[in-house]
PDB file of C-alpha atoms and ligand atoms in Angstrom:
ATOM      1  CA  UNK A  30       2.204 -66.329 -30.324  1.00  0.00           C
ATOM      2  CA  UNK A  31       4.552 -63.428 -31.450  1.00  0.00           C
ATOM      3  CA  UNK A  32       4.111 -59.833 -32.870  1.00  0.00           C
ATOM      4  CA  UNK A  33       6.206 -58.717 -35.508  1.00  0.00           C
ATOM      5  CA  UNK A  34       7.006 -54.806 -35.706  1.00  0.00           C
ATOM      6  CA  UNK A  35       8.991 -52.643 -38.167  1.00  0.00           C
ATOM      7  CA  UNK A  36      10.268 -49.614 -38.086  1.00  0.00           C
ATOM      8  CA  UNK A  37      10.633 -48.309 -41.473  1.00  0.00           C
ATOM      9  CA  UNK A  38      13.002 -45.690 -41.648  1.00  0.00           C
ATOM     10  CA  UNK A  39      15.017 -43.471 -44.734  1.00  0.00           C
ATOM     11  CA  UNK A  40      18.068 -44.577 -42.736  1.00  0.00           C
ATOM     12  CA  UNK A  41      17.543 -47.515 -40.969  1.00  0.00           C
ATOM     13  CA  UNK A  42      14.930 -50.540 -40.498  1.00  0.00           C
ATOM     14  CA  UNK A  43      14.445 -51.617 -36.870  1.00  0.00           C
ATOM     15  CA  UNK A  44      12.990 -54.951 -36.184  1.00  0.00           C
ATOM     16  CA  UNK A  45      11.297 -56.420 -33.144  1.00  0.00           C
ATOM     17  CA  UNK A  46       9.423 -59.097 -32.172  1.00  0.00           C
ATOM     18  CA  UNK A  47       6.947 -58.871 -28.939  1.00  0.00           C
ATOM     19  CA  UNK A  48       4.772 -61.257 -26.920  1.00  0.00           C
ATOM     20  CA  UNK A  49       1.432 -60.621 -27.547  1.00  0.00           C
ATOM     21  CA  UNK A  50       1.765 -58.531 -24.302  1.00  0.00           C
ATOM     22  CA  UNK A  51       3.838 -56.065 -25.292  1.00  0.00           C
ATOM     23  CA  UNK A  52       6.946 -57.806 -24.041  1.00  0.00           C
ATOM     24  CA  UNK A  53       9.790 -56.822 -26.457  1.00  0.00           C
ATOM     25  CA  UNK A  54      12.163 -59.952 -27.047  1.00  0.00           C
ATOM     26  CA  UNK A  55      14.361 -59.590 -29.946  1.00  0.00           C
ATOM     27  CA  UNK A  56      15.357 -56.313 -31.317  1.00  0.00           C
ATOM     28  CA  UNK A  57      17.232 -55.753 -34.740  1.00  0.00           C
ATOM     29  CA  UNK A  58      18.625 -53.034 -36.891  1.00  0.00           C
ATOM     30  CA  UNK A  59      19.585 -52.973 -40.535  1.00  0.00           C
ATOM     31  CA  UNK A  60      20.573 -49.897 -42.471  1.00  0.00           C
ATOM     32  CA  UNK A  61      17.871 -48.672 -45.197  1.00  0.00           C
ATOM     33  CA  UNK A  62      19.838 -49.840 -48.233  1.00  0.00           C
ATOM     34  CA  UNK A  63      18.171 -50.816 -51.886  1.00  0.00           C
ATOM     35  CA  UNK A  64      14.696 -52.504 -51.624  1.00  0.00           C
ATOM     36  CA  UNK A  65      16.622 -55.887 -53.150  1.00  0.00           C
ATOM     37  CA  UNK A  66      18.916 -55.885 -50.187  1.00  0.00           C
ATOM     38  CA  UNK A  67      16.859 -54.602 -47.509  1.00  0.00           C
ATOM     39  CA  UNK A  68      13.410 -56.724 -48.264  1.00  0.00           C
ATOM     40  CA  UNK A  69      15.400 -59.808 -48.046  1.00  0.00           C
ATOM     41  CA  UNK A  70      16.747 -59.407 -45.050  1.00  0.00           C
ATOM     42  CA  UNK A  71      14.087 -58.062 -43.378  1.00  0.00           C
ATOM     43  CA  UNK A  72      11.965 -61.133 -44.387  1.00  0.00           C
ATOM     44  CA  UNK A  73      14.725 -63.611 -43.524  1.00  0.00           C
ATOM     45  CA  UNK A  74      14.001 -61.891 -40.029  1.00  0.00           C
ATOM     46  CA  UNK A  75      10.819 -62.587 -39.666  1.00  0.00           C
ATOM     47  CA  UNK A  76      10.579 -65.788 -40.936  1.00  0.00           C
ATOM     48  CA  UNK A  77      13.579 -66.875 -38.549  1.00  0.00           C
ATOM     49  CA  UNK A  78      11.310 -65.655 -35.689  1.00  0.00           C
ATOM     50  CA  UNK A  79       8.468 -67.236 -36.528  1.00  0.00           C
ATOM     51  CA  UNK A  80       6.177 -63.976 -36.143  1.00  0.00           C
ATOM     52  CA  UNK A  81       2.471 -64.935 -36.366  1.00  0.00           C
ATOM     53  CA  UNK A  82       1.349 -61.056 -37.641  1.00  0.00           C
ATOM     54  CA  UNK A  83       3.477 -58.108 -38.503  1.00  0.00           C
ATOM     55  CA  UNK A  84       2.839 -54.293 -38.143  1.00  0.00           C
ATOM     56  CA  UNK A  85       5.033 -51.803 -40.032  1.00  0.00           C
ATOM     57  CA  UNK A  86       5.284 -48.335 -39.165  1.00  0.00           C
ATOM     58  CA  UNK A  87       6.573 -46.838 -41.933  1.00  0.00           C
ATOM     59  CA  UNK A  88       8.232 -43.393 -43.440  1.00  0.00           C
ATOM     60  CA  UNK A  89       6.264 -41.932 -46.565  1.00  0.00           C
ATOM     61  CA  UNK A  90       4.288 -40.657 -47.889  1.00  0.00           C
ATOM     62  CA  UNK A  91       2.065 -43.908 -47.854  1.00  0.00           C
ATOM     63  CA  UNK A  92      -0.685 -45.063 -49.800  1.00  0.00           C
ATOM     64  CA  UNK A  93      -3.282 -45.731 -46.953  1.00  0.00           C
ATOM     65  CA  UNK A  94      -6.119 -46.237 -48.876  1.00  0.00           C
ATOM     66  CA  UNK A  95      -7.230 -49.579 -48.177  1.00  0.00           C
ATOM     67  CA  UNK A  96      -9.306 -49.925 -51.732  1.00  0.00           C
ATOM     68  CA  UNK A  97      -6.433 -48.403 -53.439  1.00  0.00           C
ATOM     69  CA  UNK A  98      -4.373 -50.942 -56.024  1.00  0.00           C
ATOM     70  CA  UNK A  99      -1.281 -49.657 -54.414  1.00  0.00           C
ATOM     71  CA  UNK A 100      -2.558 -49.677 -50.568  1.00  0.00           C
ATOM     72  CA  UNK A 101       0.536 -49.918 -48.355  1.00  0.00           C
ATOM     73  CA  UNK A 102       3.494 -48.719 -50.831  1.00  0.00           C
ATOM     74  CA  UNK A 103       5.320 -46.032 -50.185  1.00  0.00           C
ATOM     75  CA  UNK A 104       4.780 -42.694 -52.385  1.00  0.00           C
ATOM     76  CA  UNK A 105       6.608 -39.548 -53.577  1.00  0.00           C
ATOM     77  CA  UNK A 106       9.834 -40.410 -51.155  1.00  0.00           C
ATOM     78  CA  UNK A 107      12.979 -38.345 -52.220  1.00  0.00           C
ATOM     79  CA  UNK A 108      14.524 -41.891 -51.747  1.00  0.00           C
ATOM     80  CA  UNK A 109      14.384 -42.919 -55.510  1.00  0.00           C
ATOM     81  CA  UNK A 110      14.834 -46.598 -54.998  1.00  0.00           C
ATOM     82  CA  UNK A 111      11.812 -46.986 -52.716  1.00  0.00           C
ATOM     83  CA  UNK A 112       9.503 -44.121 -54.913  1.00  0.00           C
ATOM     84  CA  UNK A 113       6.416 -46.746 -55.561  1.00  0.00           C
ATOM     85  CA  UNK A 114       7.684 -50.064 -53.163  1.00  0.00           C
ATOM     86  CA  UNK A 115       4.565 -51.710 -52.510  1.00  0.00           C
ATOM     87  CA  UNK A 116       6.209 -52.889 -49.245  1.00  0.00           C
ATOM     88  CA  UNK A 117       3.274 -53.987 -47.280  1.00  0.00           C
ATOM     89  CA  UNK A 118       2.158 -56.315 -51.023  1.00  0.00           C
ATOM     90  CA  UNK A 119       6.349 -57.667 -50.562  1.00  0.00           C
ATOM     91  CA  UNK A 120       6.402 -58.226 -46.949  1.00  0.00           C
ATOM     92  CA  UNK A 121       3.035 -60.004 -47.530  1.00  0.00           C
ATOM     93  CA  UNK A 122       3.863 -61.930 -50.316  1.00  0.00           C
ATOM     94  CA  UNK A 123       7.031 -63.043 -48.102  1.00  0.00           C
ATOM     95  CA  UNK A 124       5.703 -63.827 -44.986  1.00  0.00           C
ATOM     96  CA  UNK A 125       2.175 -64.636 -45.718  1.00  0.00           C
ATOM     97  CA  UNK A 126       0.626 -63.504 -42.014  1.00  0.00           C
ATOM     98  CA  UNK A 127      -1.955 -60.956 -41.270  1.00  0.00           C
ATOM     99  CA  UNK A 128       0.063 -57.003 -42.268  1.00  0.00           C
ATOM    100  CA  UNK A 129      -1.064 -53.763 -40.686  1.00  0.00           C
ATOM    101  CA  UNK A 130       0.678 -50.384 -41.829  1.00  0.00           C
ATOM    102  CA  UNK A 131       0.561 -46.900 -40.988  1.00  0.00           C
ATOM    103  CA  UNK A 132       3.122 -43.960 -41.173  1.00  0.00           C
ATOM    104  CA  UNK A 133       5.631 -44.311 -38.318  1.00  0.00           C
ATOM    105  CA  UNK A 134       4.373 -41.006 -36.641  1.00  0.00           C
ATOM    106  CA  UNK A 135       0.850 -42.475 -36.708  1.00  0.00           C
ATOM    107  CA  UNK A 136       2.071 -45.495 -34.872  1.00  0.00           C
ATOM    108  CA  UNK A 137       4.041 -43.474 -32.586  1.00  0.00           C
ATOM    109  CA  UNK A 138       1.207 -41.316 -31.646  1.00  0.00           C
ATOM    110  CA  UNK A 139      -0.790 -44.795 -31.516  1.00  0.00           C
ATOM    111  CA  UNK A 140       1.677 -46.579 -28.994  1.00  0.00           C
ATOM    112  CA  UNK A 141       1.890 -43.269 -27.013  1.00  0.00           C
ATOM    113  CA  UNK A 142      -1.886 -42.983 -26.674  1.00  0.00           C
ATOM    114  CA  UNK A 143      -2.072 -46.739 -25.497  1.00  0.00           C
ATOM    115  CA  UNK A 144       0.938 -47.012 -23.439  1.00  0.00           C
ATOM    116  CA  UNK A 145       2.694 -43.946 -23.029  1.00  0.00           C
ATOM    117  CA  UNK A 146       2.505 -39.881 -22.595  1.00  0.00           C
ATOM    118  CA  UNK A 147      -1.070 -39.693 -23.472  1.00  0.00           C
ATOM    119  CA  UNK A 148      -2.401 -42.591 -21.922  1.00  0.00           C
ATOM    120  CA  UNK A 149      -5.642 -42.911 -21.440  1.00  0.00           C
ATOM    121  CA  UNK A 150      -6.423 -39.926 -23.865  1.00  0.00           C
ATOM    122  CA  UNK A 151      -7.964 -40.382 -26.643  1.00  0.00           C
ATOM    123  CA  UNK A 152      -6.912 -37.198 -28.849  1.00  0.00           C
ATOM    124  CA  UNK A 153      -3.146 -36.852 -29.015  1.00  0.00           C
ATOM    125  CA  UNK A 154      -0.665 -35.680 -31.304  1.00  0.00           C
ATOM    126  CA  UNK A 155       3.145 -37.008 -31.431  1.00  0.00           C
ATOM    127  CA  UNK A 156       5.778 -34.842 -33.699  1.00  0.00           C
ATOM    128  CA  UNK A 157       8.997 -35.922 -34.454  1.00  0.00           C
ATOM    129  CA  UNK A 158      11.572 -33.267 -34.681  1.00  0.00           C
ATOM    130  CA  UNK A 159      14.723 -34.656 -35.991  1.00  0.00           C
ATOM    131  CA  UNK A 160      16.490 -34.912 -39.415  1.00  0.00           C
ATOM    132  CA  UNK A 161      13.254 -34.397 -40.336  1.00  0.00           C
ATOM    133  CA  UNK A 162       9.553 -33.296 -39.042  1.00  0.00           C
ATOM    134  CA  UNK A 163       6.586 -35.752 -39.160  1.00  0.00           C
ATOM    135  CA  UNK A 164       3.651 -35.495 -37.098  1.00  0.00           C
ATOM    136  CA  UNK A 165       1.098 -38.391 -36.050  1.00  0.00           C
ATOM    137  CA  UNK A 166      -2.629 -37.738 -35.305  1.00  0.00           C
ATOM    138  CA  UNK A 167      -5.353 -39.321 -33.167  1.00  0.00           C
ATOM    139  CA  UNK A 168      -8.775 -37.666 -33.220  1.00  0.00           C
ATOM    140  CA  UNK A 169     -11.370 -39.262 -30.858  1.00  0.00           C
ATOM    141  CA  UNK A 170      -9.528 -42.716 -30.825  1.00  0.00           C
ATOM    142  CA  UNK A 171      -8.782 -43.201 -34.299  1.00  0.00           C
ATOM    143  CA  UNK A 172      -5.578 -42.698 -36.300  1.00  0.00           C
ATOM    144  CA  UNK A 173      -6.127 -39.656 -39.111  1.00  0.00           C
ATOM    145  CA  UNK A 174      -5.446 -40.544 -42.504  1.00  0.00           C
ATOM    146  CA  UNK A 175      -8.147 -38.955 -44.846  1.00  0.00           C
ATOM    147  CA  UNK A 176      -7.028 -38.040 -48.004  1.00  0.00           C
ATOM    148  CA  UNK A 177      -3.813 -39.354 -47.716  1.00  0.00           C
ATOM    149  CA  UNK A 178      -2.763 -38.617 -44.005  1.00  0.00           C
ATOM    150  CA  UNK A 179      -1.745 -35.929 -42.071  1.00  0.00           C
ATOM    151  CA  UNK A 180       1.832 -33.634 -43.172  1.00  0.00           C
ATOM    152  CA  UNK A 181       2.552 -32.294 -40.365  1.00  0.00           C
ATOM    153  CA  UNK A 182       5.689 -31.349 -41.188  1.00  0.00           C
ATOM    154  CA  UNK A 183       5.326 -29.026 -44.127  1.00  0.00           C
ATOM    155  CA  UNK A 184       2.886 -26.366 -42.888  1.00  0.00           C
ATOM    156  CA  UNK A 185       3.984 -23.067 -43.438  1.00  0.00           C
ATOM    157  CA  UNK A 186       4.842 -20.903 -40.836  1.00  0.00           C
ATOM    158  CA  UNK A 187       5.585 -17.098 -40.562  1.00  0.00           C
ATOM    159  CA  UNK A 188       9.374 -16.460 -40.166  1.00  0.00           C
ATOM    160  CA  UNK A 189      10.998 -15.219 -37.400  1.00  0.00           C
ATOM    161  CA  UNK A 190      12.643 -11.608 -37.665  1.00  0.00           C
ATOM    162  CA  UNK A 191      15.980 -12.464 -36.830  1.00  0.00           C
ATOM    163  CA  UNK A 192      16.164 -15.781 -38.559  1.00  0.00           C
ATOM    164  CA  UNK A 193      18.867 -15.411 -41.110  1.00  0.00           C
ATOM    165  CA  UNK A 194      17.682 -18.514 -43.414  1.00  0.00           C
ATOM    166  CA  UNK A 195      13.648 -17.614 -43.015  1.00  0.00           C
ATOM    167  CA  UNK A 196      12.707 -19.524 -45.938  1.00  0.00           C
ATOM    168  CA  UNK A 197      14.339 -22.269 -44.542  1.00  0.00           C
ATOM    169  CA  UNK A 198      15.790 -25.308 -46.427  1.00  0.00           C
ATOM    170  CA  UNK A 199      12.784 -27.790 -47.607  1.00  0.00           C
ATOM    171  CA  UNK A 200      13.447 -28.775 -51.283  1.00  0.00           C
ATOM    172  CA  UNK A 201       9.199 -28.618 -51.960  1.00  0.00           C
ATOM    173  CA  UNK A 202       8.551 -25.297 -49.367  1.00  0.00           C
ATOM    174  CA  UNK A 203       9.624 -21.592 -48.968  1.00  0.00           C
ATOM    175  CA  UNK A 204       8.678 -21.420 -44.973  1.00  0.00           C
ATOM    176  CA  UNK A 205       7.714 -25.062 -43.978  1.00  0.00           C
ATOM    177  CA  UNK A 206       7.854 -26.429 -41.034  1.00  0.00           C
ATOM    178  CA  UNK A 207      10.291 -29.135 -41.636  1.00  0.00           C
ATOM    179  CA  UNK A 208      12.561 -26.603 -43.592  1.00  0.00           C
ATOM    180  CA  UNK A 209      12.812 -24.208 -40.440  1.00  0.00           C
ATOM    181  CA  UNK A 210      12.902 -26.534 -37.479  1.00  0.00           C
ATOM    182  CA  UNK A 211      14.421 -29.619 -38.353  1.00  0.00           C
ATOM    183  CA  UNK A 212      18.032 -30.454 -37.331  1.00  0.00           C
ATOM    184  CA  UNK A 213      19.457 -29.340 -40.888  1.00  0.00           C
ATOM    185  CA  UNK A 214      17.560 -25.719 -40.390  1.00  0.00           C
ATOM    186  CA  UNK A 215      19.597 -25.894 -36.879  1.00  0.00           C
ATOM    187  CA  UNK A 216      22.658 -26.707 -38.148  1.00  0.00           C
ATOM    188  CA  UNK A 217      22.450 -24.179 -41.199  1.00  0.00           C
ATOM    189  CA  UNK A 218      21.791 -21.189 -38.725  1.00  0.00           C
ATOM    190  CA  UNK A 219      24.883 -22.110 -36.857  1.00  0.00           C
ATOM    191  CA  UNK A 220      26.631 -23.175 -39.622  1.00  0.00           C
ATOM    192  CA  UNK A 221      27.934 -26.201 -37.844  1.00  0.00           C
ATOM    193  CA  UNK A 222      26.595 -29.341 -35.981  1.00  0.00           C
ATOM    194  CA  UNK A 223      23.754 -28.363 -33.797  1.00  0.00           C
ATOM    195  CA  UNK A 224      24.270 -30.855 -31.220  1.00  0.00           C
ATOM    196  CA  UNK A 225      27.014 -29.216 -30.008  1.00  0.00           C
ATOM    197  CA  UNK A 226      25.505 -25.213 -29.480  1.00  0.00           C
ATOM    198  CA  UNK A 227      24.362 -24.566 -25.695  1.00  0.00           C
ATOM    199  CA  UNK A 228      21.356 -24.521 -24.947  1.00  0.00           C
ATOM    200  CA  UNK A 229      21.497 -20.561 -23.876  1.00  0.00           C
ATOM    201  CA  UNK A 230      22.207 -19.541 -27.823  1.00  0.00           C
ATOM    202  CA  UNK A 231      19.891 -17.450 -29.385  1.00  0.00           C
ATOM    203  CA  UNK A 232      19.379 -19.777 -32.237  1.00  0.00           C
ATOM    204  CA  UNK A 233      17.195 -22.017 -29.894  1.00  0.00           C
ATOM    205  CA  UNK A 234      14.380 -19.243 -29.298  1.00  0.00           C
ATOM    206  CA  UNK A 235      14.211 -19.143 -33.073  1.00  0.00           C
ATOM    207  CA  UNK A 236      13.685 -22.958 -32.632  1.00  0.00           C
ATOM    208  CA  UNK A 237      10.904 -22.813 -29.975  1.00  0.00           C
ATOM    209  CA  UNK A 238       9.225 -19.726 -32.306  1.00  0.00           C
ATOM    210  CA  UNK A 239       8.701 -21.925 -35.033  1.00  0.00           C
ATOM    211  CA  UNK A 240       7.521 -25.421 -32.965  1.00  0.00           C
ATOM    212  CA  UNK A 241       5.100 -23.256 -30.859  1.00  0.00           C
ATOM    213  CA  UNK A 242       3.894 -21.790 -34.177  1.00  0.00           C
ATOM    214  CA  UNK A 243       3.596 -25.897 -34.955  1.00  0.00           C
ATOM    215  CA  UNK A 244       1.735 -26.554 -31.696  1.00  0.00           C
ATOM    216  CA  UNK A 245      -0.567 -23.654 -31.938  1.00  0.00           C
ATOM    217  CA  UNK A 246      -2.025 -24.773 -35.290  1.00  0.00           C
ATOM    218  CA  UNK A 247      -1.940 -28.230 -34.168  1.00  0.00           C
ATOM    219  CA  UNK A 248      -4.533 -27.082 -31.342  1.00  0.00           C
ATOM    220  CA  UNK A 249      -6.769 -24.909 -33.845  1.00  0.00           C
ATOM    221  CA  UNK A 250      -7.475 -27.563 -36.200  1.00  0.00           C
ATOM    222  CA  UNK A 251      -6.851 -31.042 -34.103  1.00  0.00           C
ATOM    223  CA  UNK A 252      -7.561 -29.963 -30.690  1.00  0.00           C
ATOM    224  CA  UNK A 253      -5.554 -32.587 -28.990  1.00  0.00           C
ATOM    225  CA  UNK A 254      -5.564 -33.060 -25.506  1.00  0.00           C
ATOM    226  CA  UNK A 255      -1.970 -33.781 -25.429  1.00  0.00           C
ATOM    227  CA  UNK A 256       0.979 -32.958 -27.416  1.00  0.00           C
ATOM    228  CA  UNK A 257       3.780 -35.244 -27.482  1.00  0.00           C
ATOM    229  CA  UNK A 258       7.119 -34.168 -28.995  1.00  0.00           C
ATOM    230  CA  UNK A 259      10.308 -36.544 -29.805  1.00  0.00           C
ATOM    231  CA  UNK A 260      13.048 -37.361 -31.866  1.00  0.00           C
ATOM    232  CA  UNK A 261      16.695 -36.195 -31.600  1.00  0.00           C
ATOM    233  CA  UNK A 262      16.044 -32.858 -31.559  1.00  0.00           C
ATOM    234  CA  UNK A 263      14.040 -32.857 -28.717  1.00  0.00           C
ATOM    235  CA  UNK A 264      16.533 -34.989 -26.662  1.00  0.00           C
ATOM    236  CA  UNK A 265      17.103 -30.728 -25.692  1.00  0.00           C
ATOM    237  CA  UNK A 266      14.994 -31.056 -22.799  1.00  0.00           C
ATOM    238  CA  UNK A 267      15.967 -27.239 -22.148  1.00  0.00           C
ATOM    239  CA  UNK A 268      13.810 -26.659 -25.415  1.00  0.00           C
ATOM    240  CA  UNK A 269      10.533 -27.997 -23.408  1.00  0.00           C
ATOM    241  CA  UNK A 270       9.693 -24.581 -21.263  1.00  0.00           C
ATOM    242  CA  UNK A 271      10.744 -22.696 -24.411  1.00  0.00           C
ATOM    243  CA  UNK A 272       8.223 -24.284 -26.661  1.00  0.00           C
ATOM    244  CA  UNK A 273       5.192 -23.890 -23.692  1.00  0.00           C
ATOM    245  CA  UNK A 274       5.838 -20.459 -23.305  1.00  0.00           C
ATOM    246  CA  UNK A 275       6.074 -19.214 -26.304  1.00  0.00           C
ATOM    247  CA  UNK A 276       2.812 -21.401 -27.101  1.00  0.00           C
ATOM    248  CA  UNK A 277       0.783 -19.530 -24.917  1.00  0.00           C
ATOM    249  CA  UNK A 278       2.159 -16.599 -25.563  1.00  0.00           C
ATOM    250  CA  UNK A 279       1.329 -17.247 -29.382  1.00  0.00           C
ATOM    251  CA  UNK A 280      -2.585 -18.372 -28.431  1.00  0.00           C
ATOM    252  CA  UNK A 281      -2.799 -15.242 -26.705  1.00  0.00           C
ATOM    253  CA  UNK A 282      -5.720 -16.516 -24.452  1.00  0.00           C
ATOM    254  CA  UNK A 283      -7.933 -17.880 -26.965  1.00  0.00           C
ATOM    255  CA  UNK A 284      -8.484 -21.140 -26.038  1.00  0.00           C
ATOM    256  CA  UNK A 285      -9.712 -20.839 -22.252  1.00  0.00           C
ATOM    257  CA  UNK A 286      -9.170 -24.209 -21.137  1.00  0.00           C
ATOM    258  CA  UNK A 287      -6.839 -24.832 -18.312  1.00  0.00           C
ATOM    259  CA  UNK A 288      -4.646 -27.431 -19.727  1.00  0.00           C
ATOM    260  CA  UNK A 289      -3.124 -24.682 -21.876  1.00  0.00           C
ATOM    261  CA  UNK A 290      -3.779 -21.875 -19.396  1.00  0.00           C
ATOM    262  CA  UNK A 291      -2.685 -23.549 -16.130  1.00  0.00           C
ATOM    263  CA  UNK A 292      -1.293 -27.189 -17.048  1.00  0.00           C
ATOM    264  CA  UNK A 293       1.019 -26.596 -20.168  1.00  0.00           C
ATOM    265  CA  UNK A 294       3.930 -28.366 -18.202  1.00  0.00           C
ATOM    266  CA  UNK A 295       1.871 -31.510 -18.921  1.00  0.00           C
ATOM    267  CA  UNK A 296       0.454 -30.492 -21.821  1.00  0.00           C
ATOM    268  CA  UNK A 297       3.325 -30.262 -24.380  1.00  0.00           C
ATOM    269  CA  UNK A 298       5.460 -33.135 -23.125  1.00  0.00           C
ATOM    270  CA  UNK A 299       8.101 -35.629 -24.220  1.00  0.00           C
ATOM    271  CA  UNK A 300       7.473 -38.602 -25.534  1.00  0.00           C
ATOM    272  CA  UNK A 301       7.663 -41.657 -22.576  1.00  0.00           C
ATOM    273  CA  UNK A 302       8.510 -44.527 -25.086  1.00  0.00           C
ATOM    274  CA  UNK A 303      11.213 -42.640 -27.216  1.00  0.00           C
ATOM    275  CA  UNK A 304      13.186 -44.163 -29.179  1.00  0.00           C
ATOM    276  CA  UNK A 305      10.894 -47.022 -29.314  1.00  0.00           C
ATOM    277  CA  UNK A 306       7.810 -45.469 -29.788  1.00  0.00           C
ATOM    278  CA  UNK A 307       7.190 -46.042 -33.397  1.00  0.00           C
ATOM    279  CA  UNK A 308       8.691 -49.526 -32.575  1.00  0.00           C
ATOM    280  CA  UNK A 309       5.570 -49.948 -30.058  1.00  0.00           C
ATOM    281  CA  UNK A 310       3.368 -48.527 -32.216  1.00  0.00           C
ATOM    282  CA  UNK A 311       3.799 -51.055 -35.106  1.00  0.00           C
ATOM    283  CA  UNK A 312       3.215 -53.892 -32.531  1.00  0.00           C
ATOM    284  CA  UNK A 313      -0.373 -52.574 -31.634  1.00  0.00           C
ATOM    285  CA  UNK A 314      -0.728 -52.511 -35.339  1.00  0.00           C
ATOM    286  CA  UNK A 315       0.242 -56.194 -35.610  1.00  0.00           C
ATOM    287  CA  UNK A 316      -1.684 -57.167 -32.781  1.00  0.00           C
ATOM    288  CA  UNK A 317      -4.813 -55.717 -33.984  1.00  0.00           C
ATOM    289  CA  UNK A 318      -3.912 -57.258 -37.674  1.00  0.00           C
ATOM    290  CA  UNK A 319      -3.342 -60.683 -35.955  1.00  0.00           C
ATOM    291  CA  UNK A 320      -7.378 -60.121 -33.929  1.00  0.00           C
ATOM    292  CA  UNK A 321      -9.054 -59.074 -36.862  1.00  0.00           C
ATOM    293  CA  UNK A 322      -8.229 -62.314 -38.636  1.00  0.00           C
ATOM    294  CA  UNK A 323      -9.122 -64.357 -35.731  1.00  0.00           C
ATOM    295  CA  UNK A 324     -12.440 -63.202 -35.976  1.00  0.00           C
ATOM    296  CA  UNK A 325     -13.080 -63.101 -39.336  1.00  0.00           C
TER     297      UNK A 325
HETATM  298 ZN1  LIG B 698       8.332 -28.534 -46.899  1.00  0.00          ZN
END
């Protein structure tokens, strides 16, 4: 028996098939080209591996509704050619095995939870911070979607006084999140690659201002009892004690518990199964898409 999981990404589409105990044993990447090129190969993927149940963690937004017409396709994406892909209906259609999708921050969060940074917890949040900013949420076991599922990236934020771009660069948002603190916000303050500024410059408290803004509302309205951050941007591990302090600093003593007054060092962590955690997090998916129809 075998697990299907993709990644779905804007840039790229990772593959991997898993024993049904989590073992990873085949790993594949494809770029994120046209859905006409990229569904076919994905499928001829699968299909070659024999997957009994696939779980896709996906980039969005996503249609999560399960009694919507459209449940599974991807949304309002800047990526024109995938604006309104029903890719759960095509992989489906393709592969006909049990299908299980979430966004890929939701999986993350979920393979984190279950196997990772917040194991054994059963509120967590996991953020990406990266090209972009995406955030996953688990309240009291169960993945948030709602009305459509949670954004973190786009909250608005209050702007740093010695930010020289403080409305930041989202196309949507004067003052988001994502427009702020993601790599391109980075890389516009220093007016070069980001990757390559030391950690000491001033452009990095800026940085840890506007994520410890991010994990101080994430506490108010989610109270998580872990915060997991990841993607490229947080490969900084010098950004870590930045973010903490300036978190409690922000939360002024309000929330007297002493995982934020006394534990932040293992409150605010790093995510354990990066880069695969989204990867992992699509397999639980498939695995619990592949149980449900073996009871039913
Ligand atoms: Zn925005």
């Amino acid at each position: 028996m075998k697990i299907g999981a993709l990644e779905a990404g804007g840039t790229k589409m990772v593959m991997g098939v898993f024993q049904k105990d989590g073992t990873l044993i085949q790993q594949k990447t494809l770029p994120t080209q046209e859905p006409d090129i990229t569904l076919p190969r994905i499928l001829e993927f699968f299909q070659d591996q024999r997957v009994n149940a696939l779980g896709i963690g996906s980039f969005g937004p996503l249609d999560l509704n399960a009694d919507s017409p459209t449940y599974g396709s991807i949304t309002s994406t800047p990526k024109l050619a995938w604006r309104n892909y029903p890719l759960v209906q095509a992989l489906w259609a393709g592969l006909k095995i049990p299908c299980a999708i979430d966004t890929d921050v939701n999986a993350a969060v979920l393979a984190e939870a279950t196997l990772g940074a917040a194991r054994g917890l059963s509120s967590a949040v996991y953020v990406t911070v990266g090209t972009g900013i995406g955030g996953g949420v688990l309240v009291d076991g169960q993945l948030v979607h709602g009305l459509l599922h949670p954004e973190v990236g786009h909250i608005l934020l209050r702007p740093h006084l010695n930010d020289p771009i403080p409305k930041g660069v989202c196309p949507y948002h004067d003052g988001c999140l994502e427009g702020l603190a993601a790599g391109p916000a980075i890389g516009a303050r220093v007016q070069g690659d980001a990757r390559l500024v030391l950690d000491q410059d001033p452009v990095f408290d800026i940085e840890a201002y506007y994520l410890a803004q991010m994990c101080v509302n994430l506490i108010l309205i989610a109270s998580p009892q872990r915060i997991i951050l990841g993607g490229g941007v947080m490969e900084r591990k010098a950004l870590f004690p930045k973010v903490r302090k300036e978190t409690v600093r922000l939360l002024s003593g309000y929330i007297q518990h002493s995982s934020i007054l006394e534990g932040i060092e293992e409150y605010i962590v790093p995510a354990d199964l990066f880069p695969i955690s989204g990867l992992m997090g699509a397999y639980l998916l498939g695995r619990k898409a592949y149980e449900k129809e073996r009871r039913v």
